[in-house]
CSV table of C-alpha atoms (C1' of nucleotides) in Angstrom, one decimal:
chain,number,residue,atom,x,y,z
I,10,MET,CA,84.2,13.4,155.4
I,11,HIS,CA,82.9,11.4,152.5
I,12,ASP,CA,79.9,11.8,150.1
I,13,SER,CA,76.5,10.9,151.5
I,14,PRO,CA,75.1,7.7,150.0
I,15,GLY,CA,72.7,9.5,147.7
I,16,ASP,CA,75.2,12.0,146.3
I,17,HIS,CA,75.5,11.6,142.5
I,18,ILE,CA,75.6,15.2,141.5
I,19,GLY,CA,76.7,15.6,138.0
I,20,ARG,CA,77.3,11.9,137.4
I,21,LEU,CA,74.3,11.4,135.2
I,22,GLN,CA,75.1,14.5,133.2
I,23,ALA,CA,78.7,13.3,132.8
I,24,LEU,CA,77.5,9.9,131.5
I,25,LEU,CA,75.0,11.5,129.1
I,26,HIS,CA,77.7,13.9,127.9
I,27,LEU,CA,80.2,11.1,127.3
I,28,ALA,CA,77.6,9.1,125.4
I,29,GLY,CA,76.9,12.1,123.2
I,30,THR,CA,80.6,12.5,122.5
I,31,LEU,CA,81.1,8.8,121.7
I,32,GLN,CA,78.1,8.8,119.4
I,33,ALA,CA,79.3,11.9,117.5
I,34,HIS,CA,82.6,10.1,116.9
I,35,ALA,CA,80.9,7.0,115.6
I,36,GLU,CA,78.6,9.1,113.4
I,37,THR,CA,81.6,11.0,111.9
I,38,ARG,CA,83.4,7.9,111.0
I,39,LEU,CA,80.3,6.2,109.6
I,40,SER,CA,79.5,9.2,107.4
I,41,GLU,CA,82.5,8.3,105.3
I,42,VAL,CA,80.5,5.4,103.8
I,43,GLY,CA,77.2,7.3,103.8
I,44,LEU,CA,75.9,5.7,106.9
I,45,SER,CA,74.6,6.9,110.3
I,46,LEU,CA,74.2,4.9,113.5
I,47,PRO,CA,70.4,4.4,112.9
I,48,LYS,CA,71.0,3.4,109.3
I,49,LEU,CA,73.7,1.0,110.3
I,50,ALA,CA,71.5,-0.5,113.0
I,51,ALA,CA,68.7,-1.0,110.5
I,52,LEU,CA,71.0,-2.6,107.9
I,53,THR,CA,72.4,-4.9,110.7
I,54,LYS,CA,68.9,-6.2,111.6
I,55,LEU,CA,68.2,-6.7,107.9
I,56,SER,CA,71.4,-8.6,107.5
I,57,GLU,CA,70.8,-10.8,110.5
I,58,ALA,CA,67.4,-11.6,109.2
I,59,GLY,CA,68.7,-12.6,105.8
I,60,GLU,CA,68.3,-9.4,103.7
I,61,SER,CA,64.7,-8.5,104.3
I,62,LEU,CA,62.1,-7.9,107.0
I,63,PRO,CA,58.6,-6.5,107.3
I,64,LEU,CA,58.7,-2.9,108.5
I,65,SER,CA,56.8,-3.8,111.6
I,66,GLN,CA,59.4,-6.4,112.5
I,67,LEU,CA,62.2,-3.9,111.9
I,68,ALA,CA,60.5,-1.5,114.3
I,69,ALA,CA,60.2,-4.2,116.9
I,70,ARG,CA,63.8,-5.3,116.6
I,71,LEU,CA,65.1,-1.7,116.7
I,72,SER,CA,62.8,-1.0,119.7
I,73,CYS,CA,61.2,2.0,118.1
I,74,VAL,CA,57.9,3.2,116.8
I,75,LYS,CA,56.6,2.2,113.4
I,76,SER,CA,56.4,5.7,112.0
I,77,ASN,CA,60.1,6.1,112.7
I,78,ILE,CA,60.9,3.1,110.6
I,79,THR,CA,58.7,4.4,107.8
I,80,GLN,CA,60.9,7.5,107.6
I,81,LEU,CA,64.2,5.7,108.2
I,82,VAL,CA,63.4,3.3,105.4
I,83,ASP,CA,62.4,6.4,103.2
I,84,ARG,CA,65.9,7.7,103.8
I,85,LEU,CA,67.6,4.4,103.2
I,86,GLU,CA,65.6,4.0,100.0
I,87,ALA,CA,66.7,7.5,98.9
I,88,ASP,CA,70.3,6.3,99.6
I,89,GLY,CA,69.8,3.2,97.4
I,90,PHE,CA,70.6,0.9,100.4
I,91,VAL,CA,67.1,-0.6,100.8
I,92,SER,CA,64.0,-1.0,98.6
I,93,ARG,CA,60.4,-1.7,99.6
I,94,ALA,CA,58.7,-4.8,98.3
I,95,ALA,CA,55.3,-6.4,98.7
I,96,ASP,CA,54.8,-9.1,101.3
I,97,SER,CA,53.1,-12.0,99.6
I,98,SER,CA,51.8,-13.3,102.9
I,99,ASP,CA,50.0,-10.2,104.0
I,100,ARG,CA,49.0,-7.3,101.7
I,101,ARG,CA,49.1,-4.8,104.6
I,102,SER,CA,52.7,-5.5,105.2
I,103,ARG,CA,55.7,-4.1,103.3
I,104,LEU,CA,59.2,-5.6,103.2
I,105,ALA,CA,62.4,-3.7,103.6
I,106,VAL,CA,64.9,-5.4,101.3
I,107,MET,CA,68.7,-4.7,101.4
I,108,THR,CA,70.1,-3.8,98.0
I,109,PRO,CA,73.6,-4.8,96.8
I,110,ALA,CA,74.7,-1.2,97.6
I,111,GLY,CA,73.1,-1.6,101.0
I,112,ARG,CA,75.0,-4.8,101.7
I,113,ALA,CA,78.3,-3.2,100.6
I,114,ALA,CA,77.6,-0.2,102.9
I,115,PHE,CA,76.7,-2.4,105.7
I,116,GLU,CA,79.9,-4.4,105.4
I,117,LYS,CA,82.1,-1.3,105.4
I,118,GLY,CA,80.0,0.3,108.1
I,119,ALA,CA,80.2,-2.7,110.4
I,120,GLN,CA,84.0,-2.7,110.0
I,121,ILE,CA,84.2,1.0,110.8
I,122,TYR,CA,81.9,0.7,113.8
I,123,GLN,CA,84.0,-2.1,115.3
I,124,GLN,CA,87.2,-0.2,114.7
I,125,THR,CA,85.7,2.9,116.3
I,126,GLU,CA,84.5,0.8,119.3
I,127,ARG,CA,88.1,-0.5,119.8
I,128,ASP,CA,89.6,3.0,119.4
I,129,LEU,CA,87.3,4.7,121.8
I,130,LEU,CA,87.5,2.1,124.4
I,131,SER,CA,91.2,1.4,123.9
I,132,GLU,CA,92.1,3.5,127.0
I,133,LEU,CA,90.5,0.8,129.2
I,134,ASP,CA,92.4,-2.3,130.3
I,135,GLU,CA,90.8,-5.7,130.7
I,136,VAL,CA,89.7,-5.1,134.3
I,137,GLU,CA,88.3,-1.6,133.6
I,138,ALA,CA,86.4,-2.8,130.6
I,139,ARG,CA,84.8,-5.7,132.5
I,140,TYR,CA,83.9,-3.4,135.3
I,141,LEU,CA,82.3,-1.0,132.9
I,142,THR,CA,80.2,-3.8,131.5
I,143,SER,CA,79.1,-4.8,134.9
I,144,LEU,CA,78.2,-1.2,135.8
I,145,ILE,CA,76.2,-0.8,132.6
I,146,GLU,CA,74.3,-4.0,133.4
I,147,LYS,CA,73.5,-2.9,136.9
I,148,LEU,CA,72.3,0.5,135.7
I,149,GLU,CA,70.4,-1.0,132.7
I,150,LYS,CA,68.6,-3.4,135.0
I,151,ARG,CA,67.5,-0.5,137.2
I,152,ALA,CA,66.5,1.8,134.4
I,153,GLY,CA,65.3,-0.7,131.8
J,3,MET,CA,91.4,-18.1,127.5
J,4,HIS,CA,90.5,-14.5,127.9
J,5,ASP,CA,89.4,-11.7,125.6
J,6,SER,CA,92.1,-10.2,123.4
J,7,PRO,CA,93.1,-6.7,124.5
J,8,GLY,CA,91.2,-5.0,121.7
J,9,ASP,CA,88.0,-6.9,122.2
J,10,HIS,CA,85.1,-4.5,123.1
J,11,ILE,CA,82.4,-6.0,120.9
J,12,GLY,CA,79.1,-4.6,122.0
J,13,ARG,CA,80.4,-2.4,124.8
J,14,LEU,CA,80.0,0.9,123.0
J,15,GLN,CA,76.5,-0.2,121.9
J,16,ALA,CA,75.6,-1.1,125.5
J,17,LEU,CA,76.8,2.2,126.8
J,18,LEU,CA,74.9,4.2,124.1
J,19,HIS,CA,71.8,2.1,124.8
J,20,LEU,CA,72.1,2.8,128.5
J,21,ALA,CA,72.5,6.5,128.0
J,22,GLY,CA,69.4,6.5,125.8
J,23,THR,CA,67.4,4.7,128.5
J,24,LEU,CA,68.6,7.0,131.2
J,25,GLN,CA,67.9,10.1,129.1
J,26,ALA,CA,64.4,8.9,128.3
J,27,HIS,CA,63.7,8.5,132.0
J,28,ALA,CA,64.9,12.0,132.8
J,29,GLU,CA,62.8,13.4,130.0
J,30,THR,CA,59.7,11.7,131.1
J,31,ARG,CA,60.1,13.0,134.7
J,32,LEU,CA,60.9,16.5,133.5
J,33,SER,CA,57.9,16.6,131.1
J,34,GLU,CA,55.7,16.8,134.2
J,35,VAL,CA,56.8,20.5,134.6
J,36,GLY,CA,56.9,21.2,130.9
J,37,LEU,CA,60.6,20.8,130.6
J,38,SER,CA,63.0,18.7,128.5
J,39,LEU,CA,66.7,18.1,129.2
J,40,PRO,CA,67.8,20.7,126.6
J,41,LYS,CA,65.3,23.3,128.0
J,42,LEU,CA,66.5,22.6,131.6
J,43,ALA,CA,70.1,22.9,130.5
J,44,ALA,CA,69.4,26.3,128.9
J,45,LEU,CA,67.5,27.6,132.0
J,46,THR,CA,70.4,26.3,134.2
J,47,LYS,CA,72.9,28.4,132.3
J,48,LEU,CA,70.7,31.4,132.4
J,49,SER,CA,70.2,31.0,136.1
J,50,GLU,CA,73.9,30.6,136.7
J,51,ALA,CA,74.5,33.8,134.7
J,52,GLY,CA,72.0,35.7,136.7
J,53,GLU,CA,68.8,35.5,134.6
J,54,SER,CA,70.0,36.5,131.2
J,55,LEU,CA,72.7,35.9,128.5
J,56,PRO,CA,73.3,36.8,124.9
J,57,LEU,CA,72.3,33.9,122.6
J,58,SER,CA,75.9,33.5,121.4
J,59,GLN,CA,77.0,33.1,125.0
J,60,LEU,CA,74.3,30.5,125.6
J,61,ALA,CA,75.4,28.6,122.6
J,62,ALA,CA,79.0,28.6,123.8
J,63,ARG,CA,78.1,27.5,127.3
J,64,LEU,CA,75.9,24.7,126.0
J,65,SER,CA,78.5,23.6,123.5
J,66,CYS,CA,76.2,23.8,120.5
J,67,VAL,CA,75.7,25.7,117.3
J,68,LYS,CA,74.1,29.1,117.3
J,69,SER,CA,71.2,28.1,115.1
J,70,ASN,CA,70.3,25.4,117.7
J,71,ILE,CA,70.0,28.1,120.3
J,72,THR,CA,67.8,30.3,118.1
J,73,GLN,CA,65.3,27.4,117.8
J,74,LEU,CA,65.6,26.3,121.5
J,75,VAL,CA,64.9,29.9,122.6
J,76,ASP,CA,62.0,30.0,120.2
J,77,ARG,CA,60.5,27.0,122.0
J,78,LEU,CA,61.3,28.4,125.4
J,79,GLU,CA,59.7,31.6,124.4
J,80,ALA,CA,56.6,29.8,123.2
J,81,ASP,CA,56.5,28.1,126.6
J,82,GLY,CA,56.7,31.5,128.3
J,83,PHE,CA,59.9,30.5,130.1
J,84,VAL,CA,62.2,32.9,128.4
J,85,SER,CA,61.8,36.2,126.5
J,86,ARG,CA,64.1,38.0,124.1
J,87,ALA,CA,65.4,41.4,124.8
J,88,ALA,CA,67.7,43.9,123.1
J,89,ASP,CA,71.4,44.0,124.2
J,90,SER,CA,72.2,47.7,124.9
J,91,SER,CA,76.0,47.0,124.4
J,92,ASP,CA,75.7,45.5,120.9
J,93,ARG,CA,72.8,45.9,118.6
J,94,ARG,CA,73.6,42.7,116.8
J,95,SER,CA,73.2,40.7,120.0
J,96,ARG,CA,69.9,39.5,121.6
J,97,LEU,CA,69.5,38.6,125.2
J,98,ALA,CA,67.6,35.5,126.4
J,99,VAL,CA,66.0,36.5,129.7
J,100,MET,CA,64.3,34.1,132.1
J,101,THR,CA,60.7,34.9,133.0
J,102,PRO,CA,59.2,34.3,136.4
J,103,ALA,CA,57.5,31.2,134.9
J,104,GLY,CA,60.9,30.2,133.6
J,105,ARG,CA,62.5,30.5,137.0
J,106,ALA,CA,59.7,28.5,138.6
J,107,ALA,CA,60.0,25.8,136.0
J,108,PHE,CA,63.7,25.8,136.4
J,109,GLU,CA,63.5,25.3,140.2
J,110,LYS,CA,61.1,22.5,139.9
J,111,GLY,CA,63.0,21.0,137.1
J,112,ALA,CA,66.3,21.1,138.9
J,113,GLN,CA,64.8,19.3,141.9
J,114,ILE,CA,63.3,16.6,139.6
J,115,TYR,CA,66.5,16.2,137.8
J,116,GLN,CA,68.5,15.7,141.0
J,117,GLN,CA,66.0,13.2,142.3
J,118,THR,CA,66.1,11.3,139.0
J,119,GLU,CA,69.9,11.2,139.1
J,120,ARG,CA,69.8,9.8,142.6
J,121,ASP,CA,67.1,7.2,141.7
J,122,LEU,CA,68.8,6.0,138.5
J,123,LEU,CA,72.2,5.7,140.2
J,124,SER,CA,71.0,4.5,143.5
J,125,GLU,CA,72.0,0.9,142.5
J,126,LEU,CA,75.6,1.9,142.8
J,127,ASP,CA,77.5,2.0,146.1
J,128,GLU,CA,80.2,4.5,146.9
J,129,VAL,CA,83.0,2.5,145.3
J,130,GLU,CA,81.1,1.7,142.1
J,131,ALA,CA,80.0,5.3,141.7
J,132,ARG,CA,83.6,6.6,142.1
J,133,TYR,CA,84.8,4.0,139.6
J,134,LEU,CA,82.1,5.0,137.2
J,135,THR,CA,83.3,8.6,137.4
J,136,SER,CA,86.9,7.6,136.8
J,137,LEU,CA,85.9,5.5,133.8
J,138,ILE,CA,83.9,8.3,132.4
J,139,GLU,CA,86.8,10.7,132.8
J,140,LYS,CA,89.2,8.3,131.1
J,141,LEU,CA,86.9,7.8,128.2
J,142,GLU,CA,86.0,11.5,127.9
J,143,LYS,CA,89.6,12.4,127.8
J,144,ARG,CA,90.2,9.9,124.9
J,145,ALA,CA,87.1,11.0,123.0
J,146,GLY,CA,86.8,14.7,123.8
Z,28,DT,C1',85.3,41.6,106.5
Z,29,DA,C1',83.8,39.6,111.3
Z,30,DA,C1',80.3,38.5,114.4
Z,31,DG,C1',75.4,37.7,116.0
Z,32,DA,C1',71.3,35.9,114.7
Z,33,DT,C1',68.1,33.8,111.7
Z,34,DT,C1',66.2,30.8,108.0
Z,35,DG,C1',65.9,26.6,105.3
Z,36,DA,C1',67.0,21.9,104.5
Z,37,DG,C1',68.1,17.4,106.3
Z,38,DC,C1',68.4,13.6,110.0
Z,39,DA,C1',66.3,11.3,113.9
Z,40,DT,C1',62.7,10.6,116.9
Z,41,DT,C1',57.9,10.7,119.1
Z,42,DC,C1',52.8,11.0,119.2
Z,43,DA,C1',48.1,11.3,117.2
Z,44,DA,C1',45.3,10.7,113.4
Z,45,DT,C1',44.3,8.2,109.1
Z,46,DC,C1',44.0,4.7,105.4
Z,47,DT,C1',44.1,0.1,103.9
Z,48,DT,C1',43.7,-4.6,104.7
Z,49,DG,C1',42.7,-8.6,107.9
K,19,DC,C1',37.4,-3.8,115.2
K,20,DA,C1',43.0,-5.1,114.9
K,21,DA,C1',47.1,-4.5,112.6
K,22,DG,C1',50.5,-2.5,109.2
K,23,DA,C1',51.9,1.5,107.2
K,24,DT,C1',51.8,6.3,106.4
K,25,DT,C1',51.3,11.3,107.2
K,26,DG,C1',51.5,15.6,109.8
K,27,DA,C1',53.0,18.1,113.7
K,28,DA,C1',56.4,18.7,117.4
K,29,DT,C1',61.2,18.4,119.6
K,30,DG,C1',66.0,18.6,118.9
K,31,DC,C1',70.1,18.7,116.5
K,32,DT,C1',73.5,19.9,112.4
K,33,DC,C1',75.2,22.5,108.3
K,34,DA,C1',75.1,26.1,104.7
K,35,DA,C1',73.4,30.4,103.3
K,36,DT,C1',71.8,35.0,104.4
K,37,DC,C1',70.9,39.5,106.8
K,38,DT,C1',72.1,43.0,109.9
K,39,DT,C1',75.4,45.4,112.5
K,40,DA,C1',80.3,46.3,114.1
DNA sequence: TAAGATTGAGCATTCAATCTTG
DNA sequence: CAAGATTGAATGCTCAATCTTA
């Protein structure tokens, strides 16, 4: 009297719901420093690249479409966290450059994000956390 | 030489990334019958309730804000899957009613969703699937 | 005044079409 | 013509404000 091999009713839904909840928590915490998850992700890539990147590179590294980056950078620019600059090597290209305010927000945001990660996953012990990672890798390989 | 208890660097990101990938897969499959995950969720609640529900009830059951439902029902109405009707018991209220086309789409969509769920989670054996569920419950309790 | 629904504005994302530059 | 960026339209979500009805 056990589940049939292919029985996963509700599990996908449960996983997607959990992700939504966790994401909402992270967004709420980040909003205290004027950031969202997508904005923090963009600033992180900029920071890793040493302050600036062509928009097309940013799109590639965030695995999204270019038009998305155009608009995300619009919002970051409105926030004063990023500014656009010319790319001397290619006049078609535009550079997203982190401003001092952007770096400050990034540093605070990165701290908050890590703390949120610890808080949300603090229920799991070492074994559970490792198991979770292995399950994620397995599913990611299948779906990716 | 093991991770400190609070070390979860990247795990939240990995989980959110996985959820995004799984969601994208489900959306792609559902788009074949003109549905999205939110649309299928709404039709599911309508079906469970016996074809119709006041918009406020739909919002409550989908755990979202009322204005969201207004717009979701707008789109479902444009698709021909739902129509709005008066609520005889309260003139402030409006009923979302599933149309025949809506029921047909729901039935196909529910099939596709279940198949997608099985496909995406088919990598996991019985033990892993149960463990996943327990981890989700643990994290959901913490975050919910 | 409360509740139900809607509207308007903002964030985030995609796709298709377009403009500029290579 | 390709590539980089942008714009416009669509989906989906939130919040704040508003309108109607209870």
